[in-house]
Short mmCIF file of C-alpha atoms in Angstrom, two decimals:
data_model
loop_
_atom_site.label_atom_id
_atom_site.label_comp_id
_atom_site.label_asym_id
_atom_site.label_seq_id
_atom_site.Cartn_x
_atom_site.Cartn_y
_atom_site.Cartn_z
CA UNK G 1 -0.78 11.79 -3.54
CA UNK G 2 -0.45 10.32 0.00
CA UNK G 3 1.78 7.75 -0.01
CA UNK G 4 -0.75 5.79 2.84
CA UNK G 5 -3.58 6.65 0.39
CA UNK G 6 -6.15 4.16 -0.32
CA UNK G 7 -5.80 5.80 -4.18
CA UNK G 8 -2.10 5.29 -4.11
CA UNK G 9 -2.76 1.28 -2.45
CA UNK G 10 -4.68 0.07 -5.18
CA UNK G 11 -2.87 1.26 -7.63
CA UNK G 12 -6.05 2.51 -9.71
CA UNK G 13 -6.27 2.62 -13.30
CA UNK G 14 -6.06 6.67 -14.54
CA UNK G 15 -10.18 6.09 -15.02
CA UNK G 16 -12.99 3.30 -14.44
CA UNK G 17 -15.45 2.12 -12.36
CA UNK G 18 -14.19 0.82 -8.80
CA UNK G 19 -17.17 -1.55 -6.76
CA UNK G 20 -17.32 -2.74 -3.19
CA UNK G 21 -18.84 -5.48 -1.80
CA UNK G 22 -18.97 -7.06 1.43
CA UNK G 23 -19.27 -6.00 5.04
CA UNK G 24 -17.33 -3.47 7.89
CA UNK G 25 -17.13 -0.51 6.69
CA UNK G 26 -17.61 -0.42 2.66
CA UNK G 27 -19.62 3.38 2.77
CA UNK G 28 -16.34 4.32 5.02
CA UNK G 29 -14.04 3.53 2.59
CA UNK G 30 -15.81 4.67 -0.51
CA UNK G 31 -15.78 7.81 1.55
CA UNK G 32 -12.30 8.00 1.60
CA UNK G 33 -11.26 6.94 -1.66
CA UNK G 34 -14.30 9.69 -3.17
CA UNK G 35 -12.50 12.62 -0.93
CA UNK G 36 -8.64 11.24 -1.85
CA UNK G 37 -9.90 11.49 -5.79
CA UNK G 38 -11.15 14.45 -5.29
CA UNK G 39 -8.18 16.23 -4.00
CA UNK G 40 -6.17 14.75 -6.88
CA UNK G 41 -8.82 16.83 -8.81
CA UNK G 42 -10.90 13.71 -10.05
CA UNK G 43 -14.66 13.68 -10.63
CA UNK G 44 -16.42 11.31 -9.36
CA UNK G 45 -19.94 9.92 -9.57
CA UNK G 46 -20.97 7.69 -6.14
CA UNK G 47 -23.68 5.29 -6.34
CA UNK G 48 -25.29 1.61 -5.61
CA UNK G 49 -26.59 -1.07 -7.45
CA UNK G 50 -29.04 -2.10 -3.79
CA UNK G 51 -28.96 0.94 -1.48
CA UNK G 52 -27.06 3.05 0.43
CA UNK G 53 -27.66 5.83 2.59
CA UNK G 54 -27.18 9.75 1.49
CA UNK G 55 -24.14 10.86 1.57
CA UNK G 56 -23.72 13.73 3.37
CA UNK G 57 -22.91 17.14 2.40
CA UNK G 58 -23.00 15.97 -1.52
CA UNK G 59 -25.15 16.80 -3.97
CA UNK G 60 -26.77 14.45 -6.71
CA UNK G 61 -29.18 13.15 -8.82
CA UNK G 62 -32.15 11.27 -8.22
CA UNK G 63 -33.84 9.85 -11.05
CA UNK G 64 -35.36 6.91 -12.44
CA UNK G 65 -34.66 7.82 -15.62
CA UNK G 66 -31.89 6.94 -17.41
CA UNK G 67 -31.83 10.06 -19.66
CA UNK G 68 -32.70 12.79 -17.36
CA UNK G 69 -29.57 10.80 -14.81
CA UNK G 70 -27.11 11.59 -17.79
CA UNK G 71 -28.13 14.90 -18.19
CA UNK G 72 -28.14 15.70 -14.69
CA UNK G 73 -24.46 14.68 -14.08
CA UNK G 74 -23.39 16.18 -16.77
CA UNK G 75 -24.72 19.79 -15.57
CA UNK G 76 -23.72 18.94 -11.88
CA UNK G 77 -19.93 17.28 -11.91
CA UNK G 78 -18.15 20.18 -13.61
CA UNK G 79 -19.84 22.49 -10.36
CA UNK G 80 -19.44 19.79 -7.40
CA UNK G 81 -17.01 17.27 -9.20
CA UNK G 82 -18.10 14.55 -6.44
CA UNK G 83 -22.13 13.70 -6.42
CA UNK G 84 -23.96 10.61 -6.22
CA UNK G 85 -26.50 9.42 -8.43
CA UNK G 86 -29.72 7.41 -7.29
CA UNK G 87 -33.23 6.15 -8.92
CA UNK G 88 -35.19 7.18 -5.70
CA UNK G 89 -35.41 8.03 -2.21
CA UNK G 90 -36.41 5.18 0.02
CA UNK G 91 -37.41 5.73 4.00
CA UNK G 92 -34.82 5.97 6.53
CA UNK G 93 -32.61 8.33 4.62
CA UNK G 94 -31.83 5.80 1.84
CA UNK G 95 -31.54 5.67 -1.68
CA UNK G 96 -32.72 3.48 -4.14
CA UNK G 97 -29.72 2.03 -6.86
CA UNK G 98 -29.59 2.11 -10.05
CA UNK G 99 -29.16 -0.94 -12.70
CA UNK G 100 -25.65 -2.06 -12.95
CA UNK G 101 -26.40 -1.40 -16.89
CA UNK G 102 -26.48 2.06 -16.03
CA UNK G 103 -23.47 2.59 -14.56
CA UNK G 104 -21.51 1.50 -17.58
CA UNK G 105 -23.50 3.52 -20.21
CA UNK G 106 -23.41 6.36 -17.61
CA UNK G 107 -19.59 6.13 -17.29
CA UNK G 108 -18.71 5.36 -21.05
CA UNK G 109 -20.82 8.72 -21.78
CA UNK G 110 -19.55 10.69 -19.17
CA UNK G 111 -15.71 9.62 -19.57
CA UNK G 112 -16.01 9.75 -22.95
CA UNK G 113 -16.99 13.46 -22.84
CA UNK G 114 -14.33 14.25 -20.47
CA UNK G 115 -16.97 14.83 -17.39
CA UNK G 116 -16.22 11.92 -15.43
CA UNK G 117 -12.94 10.12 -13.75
CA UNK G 118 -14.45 7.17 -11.69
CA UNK G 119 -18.03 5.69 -10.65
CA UNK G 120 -17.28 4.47 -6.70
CA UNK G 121 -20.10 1.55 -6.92
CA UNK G 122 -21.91 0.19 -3.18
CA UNK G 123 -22.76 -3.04 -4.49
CA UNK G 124 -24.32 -4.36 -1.85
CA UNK G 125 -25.42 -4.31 1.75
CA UNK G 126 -24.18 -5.56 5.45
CA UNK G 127 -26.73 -3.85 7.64
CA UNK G 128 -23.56 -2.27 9.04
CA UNK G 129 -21.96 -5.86 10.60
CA UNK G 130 -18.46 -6.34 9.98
CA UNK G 131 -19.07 -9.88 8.24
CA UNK G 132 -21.82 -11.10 6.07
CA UNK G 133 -23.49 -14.47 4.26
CA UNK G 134 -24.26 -13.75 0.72
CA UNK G 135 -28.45 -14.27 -0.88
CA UNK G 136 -28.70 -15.61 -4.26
CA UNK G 137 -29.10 -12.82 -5.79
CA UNK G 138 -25.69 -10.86 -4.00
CA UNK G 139 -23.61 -8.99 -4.64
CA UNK G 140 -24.84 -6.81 -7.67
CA UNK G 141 -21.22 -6.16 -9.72
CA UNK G 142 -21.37 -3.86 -12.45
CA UNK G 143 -19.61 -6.08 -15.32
CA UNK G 144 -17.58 -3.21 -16.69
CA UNK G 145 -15.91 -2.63 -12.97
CA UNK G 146 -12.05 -2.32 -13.49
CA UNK G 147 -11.37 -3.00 -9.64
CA UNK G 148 -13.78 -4.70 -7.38
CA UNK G 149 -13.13 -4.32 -3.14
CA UNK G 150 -14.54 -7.57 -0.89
CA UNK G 151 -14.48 -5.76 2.12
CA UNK G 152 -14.87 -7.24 5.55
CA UNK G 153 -14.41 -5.89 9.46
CA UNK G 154 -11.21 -6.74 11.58
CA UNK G 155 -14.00 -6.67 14.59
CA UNK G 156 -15.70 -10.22 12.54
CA UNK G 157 -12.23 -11.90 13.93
CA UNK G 158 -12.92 -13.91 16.98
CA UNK G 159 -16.71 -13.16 16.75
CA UNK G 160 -19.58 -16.21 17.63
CA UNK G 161 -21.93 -16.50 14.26
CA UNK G 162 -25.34 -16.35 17.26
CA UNK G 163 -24.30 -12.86 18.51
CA UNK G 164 -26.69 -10.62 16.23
CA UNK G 165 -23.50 -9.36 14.68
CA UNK G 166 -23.63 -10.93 11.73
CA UNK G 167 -25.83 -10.35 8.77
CA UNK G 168 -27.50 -13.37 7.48
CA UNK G 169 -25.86 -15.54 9.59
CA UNK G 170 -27.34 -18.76 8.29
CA UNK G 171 -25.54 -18.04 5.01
CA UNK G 172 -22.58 -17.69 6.99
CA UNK G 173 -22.82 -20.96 8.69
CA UNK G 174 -23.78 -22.54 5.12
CA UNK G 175 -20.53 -21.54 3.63
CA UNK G 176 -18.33 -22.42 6.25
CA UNK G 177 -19.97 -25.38 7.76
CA UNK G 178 -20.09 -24.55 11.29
CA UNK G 179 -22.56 -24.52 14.28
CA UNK G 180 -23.89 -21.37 15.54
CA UNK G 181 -21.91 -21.21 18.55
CA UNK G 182 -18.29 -21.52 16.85
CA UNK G 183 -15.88 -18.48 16.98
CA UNK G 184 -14.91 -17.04 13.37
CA UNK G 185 -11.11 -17.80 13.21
CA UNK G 186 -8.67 -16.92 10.72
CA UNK G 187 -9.29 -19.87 8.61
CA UNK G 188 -13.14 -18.75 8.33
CA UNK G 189 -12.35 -15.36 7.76
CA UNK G 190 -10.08 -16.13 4.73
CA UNK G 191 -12.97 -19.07 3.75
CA UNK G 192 -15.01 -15.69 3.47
CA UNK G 193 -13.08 -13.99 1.14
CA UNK G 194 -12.38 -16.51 -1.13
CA UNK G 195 -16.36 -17.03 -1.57
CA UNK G 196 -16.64 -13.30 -2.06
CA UNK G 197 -13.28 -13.29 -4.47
CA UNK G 198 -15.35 -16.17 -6.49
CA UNK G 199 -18.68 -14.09 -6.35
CA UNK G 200 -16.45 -11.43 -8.23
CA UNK G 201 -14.84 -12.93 -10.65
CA UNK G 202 -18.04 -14.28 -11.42
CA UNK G 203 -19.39 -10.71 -11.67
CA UNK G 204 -16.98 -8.87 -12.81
CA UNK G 205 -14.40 -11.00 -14.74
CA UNK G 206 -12.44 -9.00 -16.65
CA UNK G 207 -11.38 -6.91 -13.33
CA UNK G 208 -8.79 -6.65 -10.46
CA UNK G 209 -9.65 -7.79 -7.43
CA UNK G 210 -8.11 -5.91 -4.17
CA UNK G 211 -9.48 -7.20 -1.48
CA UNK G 212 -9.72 -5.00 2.32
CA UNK G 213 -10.01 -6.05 5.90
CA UNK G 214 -10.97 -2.72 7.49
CA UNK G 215 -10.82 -1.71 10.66
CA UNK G 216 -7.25 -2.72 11.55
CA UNK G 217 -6.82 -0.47 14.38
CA UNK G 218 -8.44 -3.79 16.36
CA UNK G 219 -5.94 -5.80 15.41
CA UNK G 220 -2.86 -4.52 17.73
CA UNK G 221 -0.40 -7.68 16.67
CA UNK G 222 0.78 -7.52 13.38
CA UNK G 223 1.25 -11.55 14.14
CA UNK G 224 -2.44 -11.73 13.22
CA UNK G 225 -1.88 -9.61 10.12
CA UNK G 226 0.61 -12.05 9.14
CA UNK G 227 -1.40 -14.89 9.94
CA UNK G 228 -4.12 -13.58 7.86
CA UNK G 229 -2.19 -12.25 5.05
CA UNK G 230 -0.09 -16.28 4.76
CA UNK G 231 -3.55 -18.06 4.82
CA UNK G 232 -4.66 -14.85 1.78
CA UNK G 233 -1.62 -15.96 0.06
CA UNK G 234 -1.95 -19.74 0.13
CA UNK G 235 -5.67 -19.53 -0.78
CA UNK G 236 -7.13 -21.11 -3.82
CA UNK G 237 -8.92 -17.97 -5.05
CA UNK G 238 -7.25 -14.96 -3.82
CA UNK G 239 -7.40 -11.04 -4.57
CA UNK G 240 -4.37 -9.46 -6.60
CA UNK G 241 -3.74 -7.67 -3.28
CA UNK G 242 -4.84 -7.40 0.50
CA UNK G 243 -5.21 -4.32 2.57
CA UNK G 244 -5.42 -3.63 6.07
CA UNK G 245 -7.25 0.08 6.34
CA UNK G 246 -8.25 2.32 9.11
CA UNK G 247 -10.62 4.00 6.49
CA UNK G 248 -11.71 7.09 8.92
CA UNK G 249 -7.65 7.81 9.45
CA UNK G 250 -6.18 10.31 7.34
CA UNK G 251 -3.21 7.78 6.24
CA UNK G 252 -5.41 4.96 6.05
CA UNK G 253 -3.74 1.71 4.98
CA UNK G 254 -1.54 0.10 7.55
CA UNK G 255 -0.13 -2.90 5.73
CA UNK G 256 -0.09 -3.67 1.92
CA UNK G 257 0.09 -7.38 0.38
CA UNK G 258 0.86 -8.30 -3.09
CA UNK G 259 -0.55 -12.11 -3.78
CA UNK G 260 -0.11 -11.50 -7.39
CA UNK G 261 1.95 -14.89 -9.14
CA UNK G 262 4.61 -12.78 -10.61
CA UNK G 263 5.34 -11.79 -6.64
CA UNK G 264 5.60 -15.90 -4.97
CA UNK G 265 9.32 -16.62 -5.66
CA UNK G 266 10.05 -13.68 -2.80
CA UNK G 267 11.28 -14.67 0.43
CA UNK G 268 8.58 -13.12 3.06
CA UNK G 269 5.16 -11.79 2.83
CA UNK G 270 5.73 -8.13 2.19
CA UNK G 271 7.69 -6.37 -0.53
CA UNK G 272 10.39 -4.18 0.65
CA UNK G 273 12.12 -1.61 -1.51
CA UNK G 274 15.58 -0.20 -0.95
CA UNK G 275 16.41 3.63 -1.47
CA UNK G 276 20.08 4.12 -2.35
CA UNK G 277 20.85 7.95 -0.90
CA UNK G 278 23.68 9.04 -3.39
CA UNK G 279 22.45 13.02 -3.63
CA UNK G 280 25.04 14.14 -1.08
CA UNK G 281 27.72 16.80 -2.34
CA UNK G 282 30.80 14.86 -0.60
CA UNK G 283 32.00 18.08 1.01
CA UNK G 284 34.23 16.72 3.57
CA UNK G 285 35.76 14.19 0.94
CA UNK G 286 36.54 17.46 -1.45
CA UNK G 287 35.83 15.38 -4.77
CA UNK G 288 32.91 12.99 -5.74
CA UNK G 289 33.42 10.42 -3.10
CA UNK G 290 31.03 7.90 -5.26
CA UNK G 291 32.83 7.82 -7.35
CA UNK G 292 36.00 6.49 -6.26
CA UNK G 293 38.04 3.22 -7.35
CA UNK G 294 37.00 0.68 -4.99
CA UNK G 295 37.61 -3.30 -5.92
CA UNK G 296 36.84 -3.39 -9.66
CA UNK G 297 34.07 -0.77 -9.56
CA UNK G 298 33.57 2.52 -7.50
CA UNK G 299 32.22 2.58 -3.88
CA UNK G 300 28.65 3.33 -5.11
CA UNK G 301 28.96 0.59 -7.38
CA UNK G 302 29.88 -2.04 -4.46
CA UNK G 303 27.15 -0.37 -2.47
CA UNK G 304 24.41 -1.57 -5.48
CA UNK G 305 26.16 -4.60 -5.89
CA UNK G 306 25.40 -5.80 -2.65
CA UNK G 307 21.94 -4.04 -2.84
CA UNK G 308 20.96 -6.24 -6.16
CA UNK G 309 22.22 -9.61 -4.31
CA UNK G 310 19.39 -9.02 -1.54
CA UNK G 311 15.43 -9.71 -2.06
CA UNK G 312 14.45 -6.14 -2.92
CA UNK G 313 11.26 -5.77 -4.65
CA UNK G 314 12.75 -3.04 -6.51
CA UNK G 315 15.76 -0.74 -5.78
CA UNK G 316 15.87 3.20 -5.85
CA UNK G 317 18.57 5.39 -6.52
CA UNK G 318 18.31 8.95 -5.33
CA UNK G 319 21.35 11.19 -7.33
CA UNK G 320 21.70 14.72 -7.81
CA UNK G 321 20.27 16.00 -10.90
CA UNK G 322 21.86 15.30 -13.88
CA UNK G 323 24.42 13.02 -12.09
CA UNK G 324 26.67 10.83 -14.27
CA UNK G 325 29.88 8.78 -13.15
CA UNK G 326 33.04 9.33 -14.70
CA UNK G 327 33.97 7.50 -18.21
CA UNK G 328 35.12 4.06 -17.84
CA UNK G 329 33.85 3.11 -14.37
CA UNK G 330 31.15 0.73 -13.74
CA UNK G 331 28.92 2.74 -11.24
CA UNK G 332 25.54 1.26 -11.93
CA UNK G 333 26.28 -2.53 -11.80
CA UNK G 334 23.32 -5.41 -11.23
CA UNK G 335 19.71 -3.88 -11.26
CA UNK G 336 18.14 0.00 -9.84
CA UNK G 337 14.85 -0.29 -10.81
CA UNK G 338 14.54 3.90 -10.85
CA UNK G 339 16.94 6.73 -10.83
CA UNK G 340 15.35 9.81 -8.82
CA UNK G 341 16.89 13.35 -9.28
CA UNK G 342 16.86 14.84 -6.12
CA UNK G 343 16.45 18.52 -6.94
CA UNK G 344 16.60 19.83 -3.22
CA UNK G 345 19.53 17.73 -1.94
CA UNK G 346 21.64 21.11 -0.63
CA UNK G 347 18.18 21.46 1.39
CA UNK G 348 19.76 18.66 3.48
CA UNK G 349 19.57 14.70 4.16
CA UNK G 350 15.55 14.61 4.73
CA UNK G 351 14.72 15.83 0.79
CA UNK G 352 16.26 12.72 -0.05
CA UNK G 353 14.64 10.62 2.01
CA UNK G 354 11.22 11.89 1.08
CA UNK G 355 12.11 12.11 -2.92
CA UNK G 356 13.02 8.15 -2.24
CA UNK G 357 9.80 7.03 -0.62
CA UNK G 358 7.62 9.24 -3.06
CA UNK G 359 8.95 6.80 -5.70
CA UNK G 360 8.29 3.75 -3.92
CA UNK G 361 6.17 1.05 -5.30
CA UNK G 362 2.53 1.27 -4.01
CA UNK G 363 2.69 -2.38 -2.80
CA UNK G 364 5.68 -1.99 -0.62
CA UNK G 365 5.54 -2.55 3.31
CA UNK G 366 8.26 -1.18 4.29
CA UNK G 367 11.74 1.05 2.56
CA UNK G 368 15.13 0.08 3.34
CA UNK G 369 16.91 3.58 3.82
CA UNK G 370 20.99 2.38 2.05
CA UNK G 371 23.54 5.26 2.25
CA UNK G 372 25.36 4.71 -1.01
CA UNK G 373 28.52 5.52 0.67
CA UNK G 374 28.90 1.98 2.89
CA UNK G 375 29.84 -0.14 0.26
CA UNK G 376 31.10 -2.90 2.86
CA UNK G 377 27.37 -4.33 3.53
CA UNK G 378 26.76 -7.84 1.61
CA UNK G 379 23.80 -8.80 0.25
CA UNK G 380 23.13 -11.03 3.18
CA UNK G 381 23.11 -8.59 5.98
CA UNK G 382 20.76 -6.87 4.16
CA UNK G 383 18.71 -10.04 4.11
CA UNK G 384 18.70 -10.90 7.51
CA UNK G 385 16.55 -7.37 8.16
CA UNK G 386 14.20 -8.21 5.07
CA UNK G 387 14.00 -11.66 7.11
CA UNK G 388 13.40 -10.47 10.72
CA UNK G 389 10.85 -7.77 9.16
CA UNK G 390 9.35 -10.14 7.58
CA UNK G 391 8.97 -12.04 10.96
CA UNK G 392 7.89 -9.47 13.13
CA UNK G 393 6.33 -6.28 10.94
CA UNK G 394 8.05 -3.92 13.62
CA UNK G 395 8.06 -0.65 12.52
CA UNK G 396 11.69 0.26 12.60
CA UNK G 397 14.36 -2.63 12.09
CA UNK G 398 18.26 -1.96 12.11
CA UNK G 399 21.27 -4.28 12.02
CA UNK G 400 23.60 -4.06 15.63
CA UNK G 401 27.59 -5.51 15.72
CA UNK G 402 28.93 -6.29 19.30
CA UNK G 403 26.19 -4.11 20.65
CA UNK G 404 26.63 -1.11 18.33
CA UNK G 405 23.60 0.11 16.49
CA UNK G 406 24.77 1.06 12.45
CA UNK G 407 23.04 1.09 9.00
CA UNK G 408 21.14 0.99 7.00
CA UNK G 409 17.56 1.19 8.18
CA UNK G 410 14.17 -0.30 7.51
CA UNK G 411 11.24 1.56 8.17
CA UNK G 412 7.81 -0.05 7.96
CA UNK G 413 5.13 1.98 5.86
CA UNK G 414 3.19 3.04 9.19
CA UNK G 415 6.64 5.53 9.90
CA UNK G 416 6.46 6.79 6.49
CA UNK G 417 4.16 9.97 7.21
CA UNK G 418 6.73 10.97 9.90
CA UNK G 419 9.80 10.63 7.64
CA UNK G 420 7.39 12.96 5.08
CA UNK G 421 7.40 15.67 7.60
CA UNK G 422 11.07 15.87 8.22
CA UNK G 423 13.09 18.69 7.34
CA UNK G 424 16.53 20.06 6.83
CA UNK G 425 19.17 17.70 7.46
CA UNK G 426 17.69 15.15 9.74
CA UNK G 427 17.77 11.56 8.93
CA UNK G 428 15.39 8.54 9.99
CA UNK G 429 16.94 8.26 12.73
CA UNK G 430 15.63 11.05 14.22
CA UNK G 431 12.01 9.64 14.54
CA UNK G 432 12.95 6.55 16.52
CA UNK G 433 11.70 8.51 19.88
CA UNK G 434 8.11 9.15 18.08
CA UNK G 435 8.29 5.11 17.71
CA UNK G 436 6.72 2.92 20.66
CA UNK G 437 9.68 1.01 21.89
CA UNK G 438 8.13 -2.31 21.09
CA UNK G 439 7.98 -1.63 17.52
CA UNK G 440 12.20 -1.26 17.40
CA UNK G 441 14.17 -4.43 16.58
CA UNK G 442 18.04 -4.30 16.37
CA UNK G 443 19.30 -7.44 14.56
CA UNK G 444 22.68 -8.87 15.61
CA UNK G 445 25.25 -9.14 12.84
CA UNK G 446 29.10 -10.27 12.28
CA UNK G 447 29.35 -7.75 9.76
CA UNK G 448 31.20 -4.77 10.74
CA UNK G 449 30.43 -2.51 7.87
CA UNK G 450 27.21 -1.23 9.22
CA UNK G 451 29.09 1.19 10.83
CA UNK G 452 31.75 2.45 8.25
CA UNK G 453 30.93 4.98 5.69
CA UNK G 454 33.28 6.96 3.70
CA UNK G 455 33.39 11.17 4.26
CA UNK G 456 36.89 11.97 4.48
CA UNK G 457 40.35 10.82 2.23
CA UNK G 458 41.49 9.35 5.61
CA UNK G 459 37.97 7.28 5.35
CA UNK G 460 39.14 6.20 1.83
CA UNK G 461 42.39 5.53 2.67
CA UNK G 462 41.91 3.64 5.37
CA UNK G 463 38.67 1.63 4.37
CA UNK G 464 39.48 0.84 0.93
CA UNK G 465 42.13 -1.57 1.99
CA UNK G 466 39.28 -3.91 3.97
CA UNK G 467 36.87 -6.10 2.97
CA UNK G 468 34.12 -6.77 5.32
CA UNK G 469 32.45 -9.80 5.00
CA UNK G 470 29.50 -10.69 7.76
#
C-alpha cells in the first residue's frame, strides 16, 4: 500500500461501507480510493443514495429491484471486482440511487458471502462547487457507514457566497450568518464542517468521521494548512481526522491531522514518528558497535533514551533480523513502539530507510530519520525540530551547530515517495536537491552531538569519554 494513499490515510476498517458527503471533489476521491482498493485486490461496489454520474469504464447494475441488484453483483464482482450499482438511468448521463436501506442489506449479503470488501457511498450532491449549504432533507447517510468523508474544495477559501460558485448559497449564508457579499474565511470554512460533522453523526452515529479538504494543490502555504487544521482542532464538533488531498495525484494526501482526544496532550499539530536505523553491520568498528558500554547502558540504549524523552508519536526501531543485545545490558530502555527486521540491510542504508517509513503510523506528518549510533543527542534537540516543524511544515528540517549541518533528519510526508525510490546505500540526504529550497530549514543548536557518530574504536574511544549536552 502507498504510504500517501488515501486507503492507508484513513486508516480503513479491513471491510464496511465508507460515505461522502459534501462538496469539491467527492466523485474524485471516491475514484481514487475505488482504484487504491482495487489494487490491494478489494471488491468494491460504488453507488449513491441521490445521484451521481456513470462512472466511466465500469460496469454495473441498474435495477430497481432490490433482488435482481443482489443477484446482479453477485454474478458481476468476482469478473470486474469494482462496479457500481444504481436503480435507474436519469438524463444527462446520471444515475438514479438507491435507498440507503439497500446498501446495508446489499453489503451484509455480499460480505457475508465473501463477494464484497467495501460499498464507496456518494451521498449527496454539490453541482460540482467546491462548497455547499445543506436542504432538509441532506445528506442521505447510510446508518450502517463505518467511515463517513465531509468533503469540501480548497478553491471555497477566500471565495464571495454571490459568485455562482456556491451551491445553495442561501443555505450557506443561513448557517454562517453572513451577507452575500462576505469572503468565506477560515473561520467559515471550519463553521462548515462542523455543520456537516453534526449532519453525520446525526446520520451515521455509530461511525468515524474523517473529514477532507480537497484540492490542496491551491493552497501553496502550509501556514493556511495550519491555520485551518488549529481552528479543526479547537472546534466543538470535529472529525477523528483531517486531510488535505490532491485526489487526481497519484500520492494524494499532502498533510494528515489526528484531532482524536487521546492525541491533545502533544506539543504541535502533527504527529511525528522517529525511525531508529540500528540494521548496519558495524564493519569499520569490527564488533557490534550498538552494543557497546556507554554510561550505564550501551550507545543504542542512550540513543533511545534520548529518543523516548522527545514528543514522538511513536518510535521505530529498524534492527537486523533476529537482532538481540548481549546478556545483561539494557539496550532497549524507555518506549519503541515497533521493532522492524530489516531483511535487506547488506542491500545498503536506503532498505532501511524505506522498511522504517513502511511501518509508520498512517497519521504521521512527517518521520524523524535517528541513526542509532549518535547517542549524544538529548531529548530536547530533538524537540526543537518537532517544534520548528511544527511551525513551519517545511518539508525537510535538520538541526545546524556553529554553521555545520548534522543529524538526524525530519522529513515531511510530501518527501516520503522520493525516499521510497532510493536505492543502494544512499541516505535522505541525498534528495535535498529534488527539494525546493524554501521548503529546507536548518535549526541552530548548542548541541554538538549532531555531528558525532560512532564507526571506528578510535570513535569509541574518543567519544565515550564526553557528554554532550545542548
Amino acid at each position: 500500500m502507498k504510504l500517501l494513499s488515501m486507503a492507508r490515510a484513513l486508516d480503513l476498517p479491513p471491510r464496511g461501507i465508507i460515505s461522502f458527503y459534501g462538496a469539491g471533489g467527492k466523485t474524485s476521491l471516491m475514484d481514487a480510493l475505488g482504484g487504491e482498493l482495487l489494487s490491494l485486490g478489494f471488491r468494491v461496489v460504488v453507488t449513491t443514495t441521490t445521484k451521481m454520474f456513470e462512472p466511466r469504464g465500469m460496469k454495473g447494475v441498474i435495477t430497481g429491484s432490490f433482488d435482481a441488484a443482489l443477484q446482479g453483483l453477485a454474478e458481476l464482482l468476482p469478473v470486474e471486482r469494482r462496479v457500481y450499482l444504481a436503480r435507474g438511468l436519469l438524463p444527462g448521463s446520471k444515475l438514479q440511487g438507491v435507498p440507503p436501506g439497500w446498501v446495508e442489506r446489499l453489503f451484509l449479503t455480499l460480505s457475508d458471502r465473501g463477494a464484497c470488501d467495501y460499498f464507496l457511498v456518494e451521498a449527496d450532491g454539490a453541482a460540482g462547487m467546491p462548497v455547499k449549504g445543506y436542504a432538509a432533507y441532506e445528506p442521505v447517510l447510510p446508518e450502517a457507514s463505518g467511515v463517513i468523508i465531509p468533503v469540501l474544495g480548497a478553491d471555497a477559501l477566500g471565495l464571495k457566497l454571490a459568485t455562482g460558485k456556491v451551491h445553495r448559497p442561501q443555505k450557506l449564508k443561513d448557517l454562517l450568518g453572513l451577507d452575500p457579499g462576505s469572503i468565506l474565511s477560515e473561520e467559515s470554512i471550519i463553521a462548515v464542517l462542523e455543520q456537516m460533522v453534526r449532519l453525520g453523526e446525526k446520520q451515521a452515529p455509530f461511525a468515524r468521521i474523517a473529514a477532507v479538504i480537497n484540492k490542496a494543490d491551491l493552497m501553496p502555504e502550509a501556514k493556511t494548512v495550519l491555520k485551518l487544521a488549529g481552528l479543526m482542532k479547537q472546534a466543538a464538533k470535529k472529525p477523528s481526522c483531517l486531510l488535505f488531498t490532491v485526489a487526481r495525484q497519484e500520492n494524494p494526501v499532502r498533510f494528515v491531522f489526528s484531532l482524536a482526544a487521546e492525541e491533545g496532550e502533544r506539543k504541535g499539530l502533527t504527529l511525528v514518528s522517529c525511525i531508529v536505523l540500528a540494521a548496519g553491520g558495524s564493519s569499520r568498528m569490527g564488533v557490534d558497535k550498538l552494543s557497546l558500554p556507554l554510561k550505564q547502558s550501551t550507545v543504542l540504549g542512550e540513543t533511545l533514551r534520548h529518543v523516548a524523552e522527545a514528543g514522538f508519536k511513536e518510535i521505530i526501531l529498524v534492527a537486523q533480523p533476529g537482532y538481540a543485545p548481549p546478556a545483561g545490558l539494557p539496550v532497549l530502555p524507555g518506549r519503541v513502539d515497533k521493532i522492524v527486521e530489516n531483511s535487506r540491510w547488506r542491500t545498503g542504508l536506503s532498505s532501511s530507510l524505506k522498511a522504517g517509513l513502511a511501518a509508520v503510523s498512517p497519521l504521521s506528518q512527517g518521520a524523524l530519520f535517528m541513526l542509532a549510533d549518535q547517542p549524544f543527542i538529548p531529548g530536547k534537540v530533538l524537540d526543537a525540530l518537532i517544534a520548528s516543524y511544527n511551525l513551519h511544515l517545511n518539508q525537510v528540517t535538520y538541526p545546524v551547530w556553529r554553521g555545520r549541518e548534522g543529524n538526524p533528519v525530519l522529513f515531511d510526508r510530501r518527501t516520503w515517495p522520493l525516499l521510497m525510490a532510493l536505492e543502494g546505500d544512499r541516505g535522505g540526504r541525498s534528495i535535498l536537491d529534488r527539494v525546493p529550497a524554501a521548503e529546507i530549514l536548518g535549526v541552530e543548536t548548542a548541541c554538538p552531538g549532531i555531528l558525532q557518530d560512532i564507526d571506528t574504536p578510535a570513535d569509541y574511544k574518543k567519544l565515550a569519554r564526553r557528554d554532550y549536552q545542548a
